[in-house]
C-alpha cells in the first residue's frame, strides 16, 4: 500500500503531492476531533500520554526529517556546513516566538485569564483553535519544504522521507484534534461545533505545505534554511507548550513514555521509508 502511494506521489507534481500529503494530516486531525461525538469527556491520563506522543513525534521529525537532511545538503565542510541549519533553526524558533506573543490564543485546559498574545475580545473557542493552529503552521511547512526539496532534486530529500514525515505528523495530529474539540465539548459546545473547531485548527497545514513547497522549488538555495526553519519552529512549540501541558497533572511518567514512543515511531518511519 505504501509503495503504491509513494509511486503515485513520485509521478505527480511535487507541489500537488505536498498538498495531498497535508490533506492527509488534516483528515487525521478531523478524525481525532470526531471523538467528541461518542464521548463528552476524556481521561486526562490518556490525553497527557497522547500529548507526550505528539511531542516525541515532533522532536524526532525535527532531527531525522528536517535538520539532518538540511545539514547533509548544505555546501562546505566543518562549521561552514552547519551555518544554514543554525540560522534556519534559530529563525524558525523566533518566528513562532513572535507569533506566540502577538496572536491571541489560549492553551488547552487553561483559564481565560491565562490567554496569551495581544488582548482581543475573542471567545474561548477561537482562542483554543488559534493555539493549536500555531502547532500546525510549522508542521505543514515541514511537509511542504521536504516535497519541494524532492522537486529541486536535492540530495537527502526523497518522496519516501516526505511520506514518512506526513504519516508521523498525521498520527500525532489525531490527539491534537481531540485536544481542541474535547475541552469545547466539556464547556457545553455542541458535538458538531466542537468537531468543527477541532478540525479547523489544521486547515492551515495544506496552505503552509503549498507555500513551503513553492518557495523551495523556485528558490532552491533556501532549502537547507527552510528545513531547519521548520525544525526550529516545531521544537519551540514542543518546549513552550506541548511538554509543559503534560506536566500540569500527576501524569508525568505516562507523558514521558508517550514522548519516547512517539520519538521511536517517527524515527522508525523516517529511516524505514526515507
PDB file of C-alpha atoms in Angstrom:
ATOM      1  CA  UNK A   1       0.000   0.000   0.000  1.00  0.00           C
ATOM      2  CA  UNK A   2       2.717   2.469   0.989  1.00  0.00           C
ATOM      3  CA  UNK A   3       4.758   1.530  -2.073  1.00  0.00           C
ATOM      4  CA  UNK A   4       1.751   2.347  -4.255  1.00  0.00           C
ATOM      5  CA  UNK A   5       1.274   5.710  -2.574  1.00  0.00           C
ATOM      6  CA  UNK A   6       4.969   6.601  -2.899  1.00  0.00           C
ATOM      7  CA  UNK A   7       4.979   5.565  -6.569  1.00  0.00           C
ATOM      8  CA  UNK A   8       1.922   7.715  -7.234  1.00  0.00           C
ATOM      9  CA  UNK A   9       3.356  10.752  -5.454  1.00  0.00           C
ATOM     10  CA  UNK A  10       6.585  10.368  -7.444  1.00  0.00           C
ATOM     11  CA  UNK A  11       4.576  10.555 -10.654  1.00  0.00           C
ATOM     12  CA  UNK A  12       2.818  13.871  -9.962  1.00  0.00           C
ATOM     13  CA  UNK A  13       3.908  17.447  -9.424  1.00  0.00           C
ATOM     14  CA  UNK A  14       5.688  17.709  -6.021  1.00  0.00           C
ATOM     15  CA  UNK A  15       3.646  20.774  -5.059  1.00  0.00           C
ATOM     16  CA  UNK A  16       0.451  18.806  -5.647  1.00  0.00           C
ATOM     17  CA  UNK A  17       1.975  15.897  -3.739  1.00  0.00           C
ATOM     18  CA  UNK A  18       2.676  18.231  -0.809  1.00  0.00           C
ATOM     19  CA  UNK A  19      -0.944  19.378  -0.910  1.00  0.00           C
ATOM     20  CA  UNK A  20      -2.244  15.789  -0.882  1.00  0.00           C
ATOM     21  CA  UNK A  21       0.079  14.810   1.966  1.00  0.00           C
ATOM     22  CA  UNK A  22      -1.035  17.778   4.072  1.00  0.00           C
ATOM     23  CA  UNK A  23      -4.680  16.934   3.340  1.00  0.00           C
ATOM     24  CA  UNK A  24      -3.951  13.547   4.925  1.00  0.00           C
ATOM     25  CA  UNK A  25      -2.655  15.227   8.087  1.00  0.00           C
ATOM     26  CA  UNK A  26      -5.742  17.452   8.140  1.00  0.00           C
ATOM     27  CA  UNK A  27      -8.053  14.433   7.794  1.00  0.00           C
ATOM     28  CA  UNK A  28      -6.449  12.716  10.777  1.00  0.00           C
ATOM     29  CA  UNK A  29      -6.961  15.883  12.821  1.00  0.00           C
ATOM     30  CA  UNK A  30     -10.640  15.775  11.871  1.00  0.00           C
ATOM     31  CA  UNK A  31     -10.862  12.090  12.851  1.00  0.00           C
ATOM     32  CA  UNK A  32      -9.339  12.819  16.256  1.00  0.00           C
ATOM     33  CA  UNK A  33     -11.726  15.720  16.793  1.00  0.00           C
ATOM     34  CA  UNK A  34     -14.641  13.419  15.860  1.00  0.00           C
ATOM     35  CA  UNK A  35     -14.250  11.520  19.138  1.00  0.00           C
ATOM     36  CA  UNK A  36     -16.429  14.221  20.701  1.00  0.00           C
ATOM     37  CA  UNK A  37     -19.437  12.561  19.052  1.00  0.00           C
ATOM     38  CA  UNK A  38     -19.313   9.338  21.138  1.00  0.00           C
ATOM     39  CA  UNK A  39     -17.603  10.893  24.188  1.00  0.00           C
ATOM     40  CA  UNK A  40     -18.131  14.064  26.212  1.00  0.00           C
ATOM     41  CA  UNK A  41     -15.065  13.696  28.414  1.00  0.00           C
ATOM     42  CA  UNK A  42     -11.608  12.212  28.028  1.00  0.00           C
ATOM     43  CA  UNK A  43      -9.384  10.682  30.650  1.00  0.00           C
ATOM     44  CA  UNK A  44      -6.673  13.214  31.499  1.00  0.00           C
ATOM     45  CA  UNK A  45      -4.022  10.490  31.807  1.00  0.00           C
ATOM     46  CA  UNK A  46      -4.757   9.356  28.262  1.00  0.00           C
ATOM     47  CA  UNK A  47      -4.644  12.936  26.982  1.00  0.00           C
ATOM     48  CA  UNK A  48      -1.281  13.618  28.636  1.00  0.00           C
ATOM     49  CA  UNK A  49       0.120  10.405  27.184  1.00  0.00           C
ATOM     50  CA  UNK A  50      -1.173  11.384  23.737  1.00  0.00           C
ATOM     51  CA  UNK A  51       0.330  14.870  24.008  1.00  0.00           C
ATOM     52  CA  UNK A  52       3.632  13.339  25.096  1.00  0.00           C
ATOM     53  CA  UNK A  53       3.465  11.143  21.990  1.00  0.00           C
ATOM     54  CA  UNK A  54       2.861  14.279  19.916  1.00  0.00           C
ATOM     55  CA  UNK A  55       5.978  15.888  21.366  1.00  0.00           C
ATOM     56  CA  UNK A  56       8.083  12.808  20.648  1.00  0.00           C
ATOM     57  CA  UNK A  57       6.986  12.710  17.023  1.00  0.00           C
ATOM     58  CA  UNK A  58       7.703  16.417  16.545  1.00  0.00           C
ATOM     59  CA  UNK A  59      11.184  16.223  18.093  1.00  0.00           C
ATOM     60  CA  UNK A  60      12.126  13.116  16.072  1.00  0.00           C
ATOM     61  CA  UNK A  61      10.780  14.670  12.871  1.00  0.00           C
ATOM     62  CA  UNK A  62      12.751  17.830  13.572  1.00  0.00           C
ATOM     63  CA  UNK A  63      16.010  15.919  13.525  1.00  0.00           C
ATOM     64  CA  UNK A  64      15.547  12.893  11.283  1.00  0.00           C
ATOM     65  CA  UNK A  65      13.337  14.505   8.619  1.00  0.00           C
ATOM     66  CA  UNK A  66      14.493  18.127   8.678  1.00  0.00           C
ATOM     67  CA  UNK A  67      17.773  19.020  10.399  1.00  0.00           C
ATOM     68  CA  UNK A  68      19.837  16.022   9.286  1.00  0.00           C
ATOM     69  CA  UNK A  69      18.842  16.297   5.589  1.00  0.00           C
ATOM     70  CA  UNK A  70      19.286  20.076   5.746  1.00  0.00           C
ATOM     71  CA  UNK A  71      22.845  19.723   7.034  1.00  0.00           C
ATOM     72  CA  UNK A  72      23.589  16.967   4.517  1.00  0.00           C
ATOM     73  CA  UNK A  73      22.600  19.119   1.537  1.00  0.00           C
ATOM     74  CA  UNK A  74      24.417  22.241   2.781  1.00  0.00           C
ATOM     75  CA  UNK A  75      27.638  23.182   0.943  1.00  0.00           C
ATOM     76  CA  UNK A  76      31.036  23.435   2.587  1.00  0.00           C
ATOM     77  CA  UNK A  77      32.697  21.491   5.381  1.00  0.00           C
ATOM     78  CA  UNK A  78      33.019  21.730   9.156  1.00  0.00           C
ATOM     79  CA  UNK A  79      31.479  24.789  10.780  1.00  0.00           C
ATOM     80  CA  UNK A  80      30.562  26.272   7.393  1.00  0.00           C
ATOM     81  CA  UNK A  81      28.336  23.291   6.603  1.00  0.00           C
ATOM     82  CA  UNK A  82      26.191  23.762   9.701  1.00  0.00           C
ATOM     83  CA  UNK A  83      25.652  27.523   9.321  1.00  0.00           C
ATOM     84  CA  UNK A  84      22.421  27.251   7.218  1.00  0.00           C
ATOM     85  CA  UNK A  85      20.928  24.823   9.744  1.00  0.00           C
ATOM     86  CA  UNK A  86      21.872  27.055  12.673  1.00  0.00           C
ATOM     87  CA  UNK A  87      20.440  30.178  11.048  1.00  0.00           C
ATOM     88  CA  UNK A  88      17.284  28.421   9.876  1.00  0.00           C
ATOM     89  CA  UNK A  89      16.678  26.688  13.221  1.00  0.00           C
ATOM     90  CA  UNK A  90      17.019  29.912  15.183  1.00  0.00           C
ATOM     91  CA  UNK A  91      14.830  31.821  12.725  1.00  0.00           C
ATOM     92  CA  UNK A  92      12.074  29.205  12.930  1.00  0.00           C
ATOM     93  CA  UNK A  93      12.016  29.352  16.720  1.00  0.00           C
ATOM     94  CA  UNK A  94      11.970  33.160  16.694  1.00  0.00           C
ATOM     95  CA  UNK A  95       9.136  33.149  14.141  1.00  0.00           C
ATOM     96  CA  UNK A  96       6.876  31.076  16.393  1.00  0.00           C
ATOM     97  CA  UNK A  97       8.022  33.091  19.420  1.00  0.00           C
ATOM     98  CA  UNK A  98       6.848  36.273  17.668  1.00  0.00           C
ATOM     99  CA  UNK A  99       3.521  34.704  16.686  1.00  0.00           C
ATOM    100  CA  UNK A 100       3.080  33.453  20.245  1.00  0.00           C
ATOM    101  CA  UNK A 101       3.485  36.990  21.574  1.00  0.00           C
ATOM    102  CA  UNK A 102       1.215  38.624  19.001  1.00  0.00           C
ATOM    103  CA  UNK A 103      -1.507  36.113  18.096  1.00  0.00           C
ATOM    104  CA  UNK A 104      -4.256  35.904  20.754  1.00  0.00           C
ATOM    105  CA  UNK A 105      -4.623  32.277  21.879  1.00  0.00           C
ATOM    106  CA  UNK A 106      -5.439  30.075  24.854  1.00  0.00           C
ATOM    107  CA  UNK A 107      -3.645  26.857  25.720  1.00  0.00           C
ATOM    108  CA  UNK A 108      -5.573  23.672  26.441  1.00  0.00           C
ATOM    109  CA  UNK A 109      -7.091  23.363  29.943  1.00  0.00           C
ATOM    110  CA  UNK A 110      -6.140  26.945  30.851  1.00  0.00           C
ATOM    111  CA  UNK A 111      -8.466  29.660  32.168  1.00  0.00           C
ATOM    112  CA  UNK A 112      -9.380  32.699  30.104  1.00  0.00           C
ATOM    113  CA  UNK A 113      -7.268  34.787  32.476  1.00  0.00           C
ATOM    114  CA  UNK A 114      -4.210  32.906  31.160  1.00  0.00           C
ATOM    115  CA  UNK A 115      -4.752  33.718  27.477  1.00  0.00           C
ATOM    116  CA  UNK A 116      -1.655  34.892  25.619  1.00  0.00           C
ATOM    117  CA  UNK A 117      -0.879  37.351  22.830  1.00  0.00           C
ATOM    118  CA  UNK A 118      -2.377  40.786  22.376  1.00  0.00           C
ATOM    119  CA  UNK A 119      -5.678  41.499  24.072  1.00  0.00           C
ATOM    120  CA  UNK A 120      -8.681  40.680  21.888  1.00  0.00           C
ATOM    121  CA  UNK A 121     -12.376  40.275  22.694  1.00  0.00           C
ATOM    122  CA  UNK A 122     -12.452  36.778  21.187  1.00  0.00           C
ATOM    123  CA  UNK A 123     -14.301  33.805  22.581  1.00  0.00           C
ATOM    124  CA  UNK A 124     -12.620  30.835  24.248  1.00  0.00           C
ATOM    125  CA  UNK A 125     -13.392  28.690  21.198  1.00  0.00           C
ATOM    126  CA  UNK A 126     -11.462  30.950  18.835  1.00  0.00           C
ATOM    127  CA  UNK A 127      -8.519  31.243  21.217  1.00  0.00           C
ATOM    128  CA  UNK A 128      -8.235  27.451  21.610  1.00  0.00           C
ATOM    129  CA  UNK A 129      -8.288  26.924  17.842  1.00  0.00           C
ATOM    130  CA  UNK A 130      -5.596  29.551  17.355  1.00  0.00           C
ATOM    131  CA  UNK A 131      -3.376  27.857  19.955  1.00  0.00           C
ATOM    132  CA  UNK A 132      -3.343  24.570  18.014  1.00  0.00           C
ATOM    133  CA  UNK A 133      -3.065  26.439  14.725  1.00  0.00           C
ATOM    134  CA  UNK A 134       0.319  27.645  15.980  1.00  0.00           C
ATOM    135  CA  UNK A 135       1.361  23.951  16.099  1.00  0.00           C
ATOM    136  CA  UNK A 136       0.189  23.248  12.602  1.00  0.00           C
ATOM    137  CA  UNK A 137       1.949  26.069  10.762  1.00  0.00           C
ATOM    138  CA  UNK A 138       5.440  24.531  11.169  1.00  0.00           C
ATOM    139  CA  UNK A 139       4.063  21.020  10.598  1.00  0.00           C
ATOM    140  CA  UNK A 140       2.521  21.946   7.258  1.00  0.00           C
ATOM    141  CA  UNK A 141       5.618  23.920   6.313  1.00  0.00           C
ATOM    142  CA  UNK A 142       7.831  20.929   7.111  1.00  0.00           C
ATOM    143  CA  UNK A 143       5.881  18.651   4.767  1.00  0.00           C
ATOM    144  CA  UNK A 144       5.920  21.262   2.018  1.00  0.00           C
ATOM    145  CA  UNK A 145       9.634  22.056   2.087  1.00  0.00           C
ATOM    146  CA  UNK A 146      10.546  18.359   2.017  1.00  0.00           C
ATOM    147  CA  UNK A 147       8.399  17.765  -1.076  1.00  0.00           C
ATOM    148  CA  UNK A 148       9.876  20.946  -2.540  1.00  0.00           C
ATOM    149  CA  UNK A 149      13.335  19.504  -1.967  1.00  0.00           C
ATOM    150  CA  UNK A 150      12.342  16.449  -3.965  1.00  0.00           C
ATOM    151  CA  UNK A 151      11.205  18.714  -6.810  1.00  0.00           C
ATOM    152  CA  UNK A 152      14.536  20.516  -6.724  1.00  0.00           C
ATOM    153  CA  UNK A 153      16.417  17.206  -6.861  1.00  0.00           C
ATOM    154  CA  UNK A 154      18.369  17.977  -3.702  1.00  0.00           C
ATOM    155  CA  UNK A 155      20.384  15.128  -2.135  1.00  0.00           C
ATOM    156  CA  UNK A 156      18.859  13.887   1.112  1.00  0.00           C
ATOM    157  CA  UNK A 157      15.298  14.736   0.023  1.00  0.00           C
ATOM    158  CA  UNK A 158      13.157  11.818  -1.116  1.00  0.00           C
ATOM    159  CA  UNK A 159       9.482  11.065  -1.578  1.00  0.00           C
ATOM    160  CA  UNK A 160       9.809   8.266   0.977  1.00  0.00           C
ATOM    161  CA  UNK A 161      11.140  10.656   3.613  1.00  0.00           C
ATOM    162  CA  UNK A 162       8.406  13.186   2.812  1.00  0.00           C
ATOM    163  CA  UNK A 163       5.720  10.494   3.095  1.00  0.00           C
ATOM    164  CA  UNK A 164       7.203   9.298   6.395  1.00  0.00           C
ATOM    165  CA  UNK A 165       7.030  12.851   7.739  1.00  0.00           C
ATOM    166  CA  UNK A 166       3.416  13.250   6.608  1.00  0.00           C
ATOM    167  CA  UNK A 167       2.449   9.941   8.243  1.00  0.00           C
ATOM    168  CA  UNK A 168       4.171  10.863  11.512  1.00  0.00           C
ATOM    169  CA  UNK A 169       2.601  14.311  11.640  1.00  0.00           C
ATOM    170  CA  UNK A 170      -0.781  12.852  10.712  1.00  0.00           C
ATOM    171  CA  UNK A 171      -0.602  10.327  13.558  1.00  0.00           C
ATOM    172  CA  UNK A 172       0.235  12.995  16.130  1.00  0.00           C
ATOM    173  CA  UNK A 173      -2.461  15.290  14.706  1.00  0.00           C
ATOM    174  CA  UNK A 174      -5.094  12.781  15.840  1.00  0.00           C
ATOM    175  CA  UNK A 175      -4.738  13.635  19.550  1.00  0.00           C
ATOM    176  CA  UNK A 176      -4.265  17.327  18.693  1.00  0.00           C
ATOM    177  CA  UNK A 177      -7.705  17.438  17.083  1.00  0.00           C
ATOM    178  CA  UNK A 178      -9.169  15.838  20.175  1.00  0.00           C
ATOM    179  CA  UNK A 179      -7.241  18.237  22.411  1.00  0.00           C
ATOM    180  CA  UNK A 180      -9.129  21.146  20.846  1.00  0.00           C
ATOM    181  CA  UNK A 181     -12.585  19.610  20.495  1.00  0.00           C
ATOM    182  CA  UNK A 182     -12.886  17.867  23.872  1.00  0.00           C
ATOM    183  CA  UNK A 183     -12.409  20.972  26.088  1.00  0.00           C
ATOM    184  CA  UNK A 184     -15.051  22.738  23.988  1.00  0.00           C
ATOM    185  CA  UNK A 185     -17.424  19.804  24.431  1.00  0.00           C
ATOM    186  CA  UNK A 186     -16.868  19.862  28.195  1.00  0.00           C
ATOM    187  CA  UNK A 187     -17.798  23.547  28.244  1.00  0.00           C
ATOM    188  CA  UNK A 188     -21.181  22.864  26.674  1.00  0.00           C
ATOM    189  CA  UNK A 189     -20.447  23.430  22.982  1.00  0.00           C
ATOM    190  CA  UNK A 190     -22.447  21.104  20.723  1.00  0.00           C
ATOM    191  CA  UNK A 191     -20.681  17.971  19.382  1.00  0.00           C
ATOM    192  CA  UNK A 192     -20.752  19.246  15.785  1.00  0.00           C
ATOM    193  CA  UNK A 193     -19.342  22.672  16.653  1.00  0.00           C
ATOM    194  CA  UNK A 194     -16.697  21.065  18.873  1.00  0.00           C
ATOM    195  CA  UNK A 195     -15.662  18.814  15.990  1.00  0.00           C
ATOM    196  CA  UNK A 196     -15.770  21.693  13.513  1.00  0.00           C
ATOM    197  CA  UNK A 197     -13.423  23.870  15.529  1.00  0.00           C
ATOM    198  CA  UNK A 198     -11.158  20.900  16.271  1.00  0.00           C
ATOM    199  CA  UNK A 199     -10.601  20.066  12.613  1.00  0.00           C
ATOM    200  CA  UNK A 200     -10.411  23.745  11.682  1.00  0.00           C
ATOM    201  CA  UNK A 201      -7.190  24.065  13.660  1.00  0.00           C
ATOM    202  CA  UNK A 202      -5.395  22.008  10.977  1.00  0.00           C
ATOM    203  CA  UNK A 203      -6.833  23.855   7.976  1.00  0.00           C
ATOM    204  CA  UNK A 204      -3.650  25.913   7.835  1.00  0.00           C
ATOM    205  CA  UNK A 205      -1.498  22.835   7.118  1.00  0.00           C
ATOM    206  CA  UNK A 206      -2.298  22.462   3.378  1.00  0.00           C
ATOM    207  CA  UNK A 207      -1.734  26.201   2.934  1.00  0.00           C
ATOM    208  CA  UNK A 208       1.621  26.113   4.751  1.00  0.00           C
ATOM    209  CA  UNK A 209       2.632  22.966   2.848  1.00  0.00           C
ATOM    210  CA  UNK A 210       1.971  24.519  -0.562  1.00  0.00           C
ATOM    211  CA  UNK A 211       3.753  27.751   0.427  1.00  0.00           C
ATOM    212  CA  UNK A 212       6.779  25.781   1.617  1.00  0.00           C
ATOM    213  CA  UNK A 213       6.901  23.589  -1.482  1.00  0.00           C
ATOM    214  CA  UNK A 214       6.579  26.533  -3.867  1.00  0.00           C
ATOM    215  CA  UNK A 215       9.218  28.552  -2.016  1.00  0.00           C
ATOM    216  CA  UNK A 216      11.948  25.913  -2.149  1.00  0.00           C
ATOM    217  CA  UNK A 217      11.025  24.835  -5.694  1.00  0.00           C
ATOM    218  CA  UNK A 218      11.660  28.309  -7.059  1.00  0.00           C
ATOM    219  CA  UNK A 219      14.422  29.256  -4.623  1.00  0.00           C
ATOM    220  CA  UNK A 220      16.406  26.038  -4.276  1.00  0.00           C
ATOM    221  CA  UNK A 221      19.310  27.548  -2.254  1.00  0.00           C
ATOM    222  CA  UNK A 222      16.950  28.283   0.649  1.00  0.00           C
ATOM    223  CA  UNK A 223      16.060  24.600   1.143  1.00  0.00           C
ATOM    224  CA  UNK A 224      18.608  23.849   3.923  1.00  0.00           C
ATOM    225  CA  UNK A 225      17.463  27.011   5.709  1.00  0.00           C
ATOM    226  CA  UNK A 226      13.774  26.133   5.183  1.00  0.00           C
ATOM    227  CA  UNK A 227      14.164  22.600   6.554  1.00  0.00           C
ATOM    228  CA  UNK A 228      15.932  23.909   9.653  1.00  0.00           C
ATOM    229  CA  UNK A 229      13.366  26.726   9.962  1.00  0.00           C
ATOM    230  CA  UNK A 230      10.539  24.176  10.193  1.00  0.00           C
ATOM    231  CA  UNK A 231      12.552  22.168  12.729  1.00  0.00           C
ATOM    232  CA  UNK A 232      13.187  25.196  14.923  1.00  0.00           C
ATOM    233  CA  UNK A 233       9.525  26.155  14.809  1.00  0.00           C
ATOM    234  CA  UNK A 234       8.431  22.657  15.860  1.00  0.00           C
ATOM    235  CA  UNK A 235      10.956  22.406  18.683  1.00  0.00           C
ATOM    236  CA  UNK A 236       9.808  25.767  20.043  1.00  0.00           C
ATOM    237  CA  UNK A 237       6.200  24.537  20.086  1.00  0.00           C
ATOM    238  CA  UNK A 238       7.174  21.307  21.869  1.00  0.00           C
ATOM    239  CA  UNK A 239       9.183  23.033  24.606  1.00  0.00           C
ATOM    240  CA  UNK A 240       6.954  26.071  25.046  1.00  0.00           C
ATOM    241  CA  UNK A 241       3.586  24.345  25.007  1.00  0.00           C
ATOM    242  CA  UNK A 242       3.344  20.572  24.485  1.00  0.00           C
ATOM    243  CA  UNK A 243       5.723  19.412  27.230  1.00  0.00           C
ATOM    244  CA  UNK A 244       4.544  21.926  29.884  1.00  0.00           C
ATOM    245  CA  UNK A 245       0.929  20.924  29.187  1.00  0.00           C
ATOM    246  CA  UNK A 246       1.725  17.297  30.052  1.00  0.00           C
ATOM    247  CA  UNK A 247       3.282  18.316  33.394  1.00  0.00           C
ATOM    248  CA  UNK A 248       0.241  20.059  34.891  1.00  0.00           C
ATOM    249  CA  UNK A 249      -1.190  16.917  36.480  1.00  0.00           C
ATOM    250  CA  UNK A 250       0.404  13.829  38.055  1.00  0.00           C
ATOM    251  CA  UNK A 251       0.843  12.003  34.737  1.00  0.00           C
ATOM    252  CA  UNK A 252       4.450  12.933  34.050  1.00  0.00           C
ATOM    253  CA  UNK A 253       5.631   9.315  33.713  1.00  0.00           C
ATOM    254  CA  UNK A 254       2.863   8.486  31.235  1.00  0.00           C
ATOM    255  CA  UNK A 255       3.612  11.628  29.246  1.00  0.00           C
ATOM    256  CA  UNK A 256       7.331  10.810  29.188  1.00  0.00           C
ATOM    257  CA  UNK A 257       6.695   7.252  27.988  1.00  0.00           C
ATOM    258  CA  UNK A 258       4.347   8.661  25.348  1.00  0.00           C
ATOM    259  CA  UNK A 259       7.129  11.002  24.248  1.00  0.00           C
ATOM    260  CA  UNK A 260       9.595   8.123  23.928  1.00  0.00           C
ATOM    261  CA  UNK A 261       7.067   6.060  21.946  1.00  0.00           C
ATOM    262  CA  UNK A 262       6.351   8.974  19.616  1.00  0.00           C
ATOM    263  CA  UNK A 263      10.070   9.511  19.010  1.00  0.00           C
ATOM    264  CA  UNK A 264      10.568   5.817  18.215  1.00  0.00           C
ATOM    265  CA  UNK A 265       7.619   5.740  15.814  1.00  0.00           C
ATOM    266  CA  UNK A 266       8.775   8.823  13.882  1.00  0.00           C
ATOM    267  CA  UNK A 267      12.401   7.676  13.798  1.00  0.00           C
ATOM    268  CA  UNK A 268      11.341   4.253  12.505  1.00  0.00           C
ATOM    269  CA  UNK A 269       9.111   5.758   9.819  1.00  0.00           C
ATOM    270  CA  UNK A 270      11.819   8.119   8.608  1.00  0.00           C
ATOM    271  CA  UNK A 271      14.609   5.528   8.493  1.00  0.00           C
ATOM    272  CA  UNK A 272      12.336   2.817   7.095  1.00  0.00           C
ATOM    273  CA  UNK A 273      10.774   4.911   4.328  1.00  0.00           C
ATOM    274  CA  UNK A 274      13.462   7.547   3.780  1.00  0.00           C
TER     275      UNK A 274
END
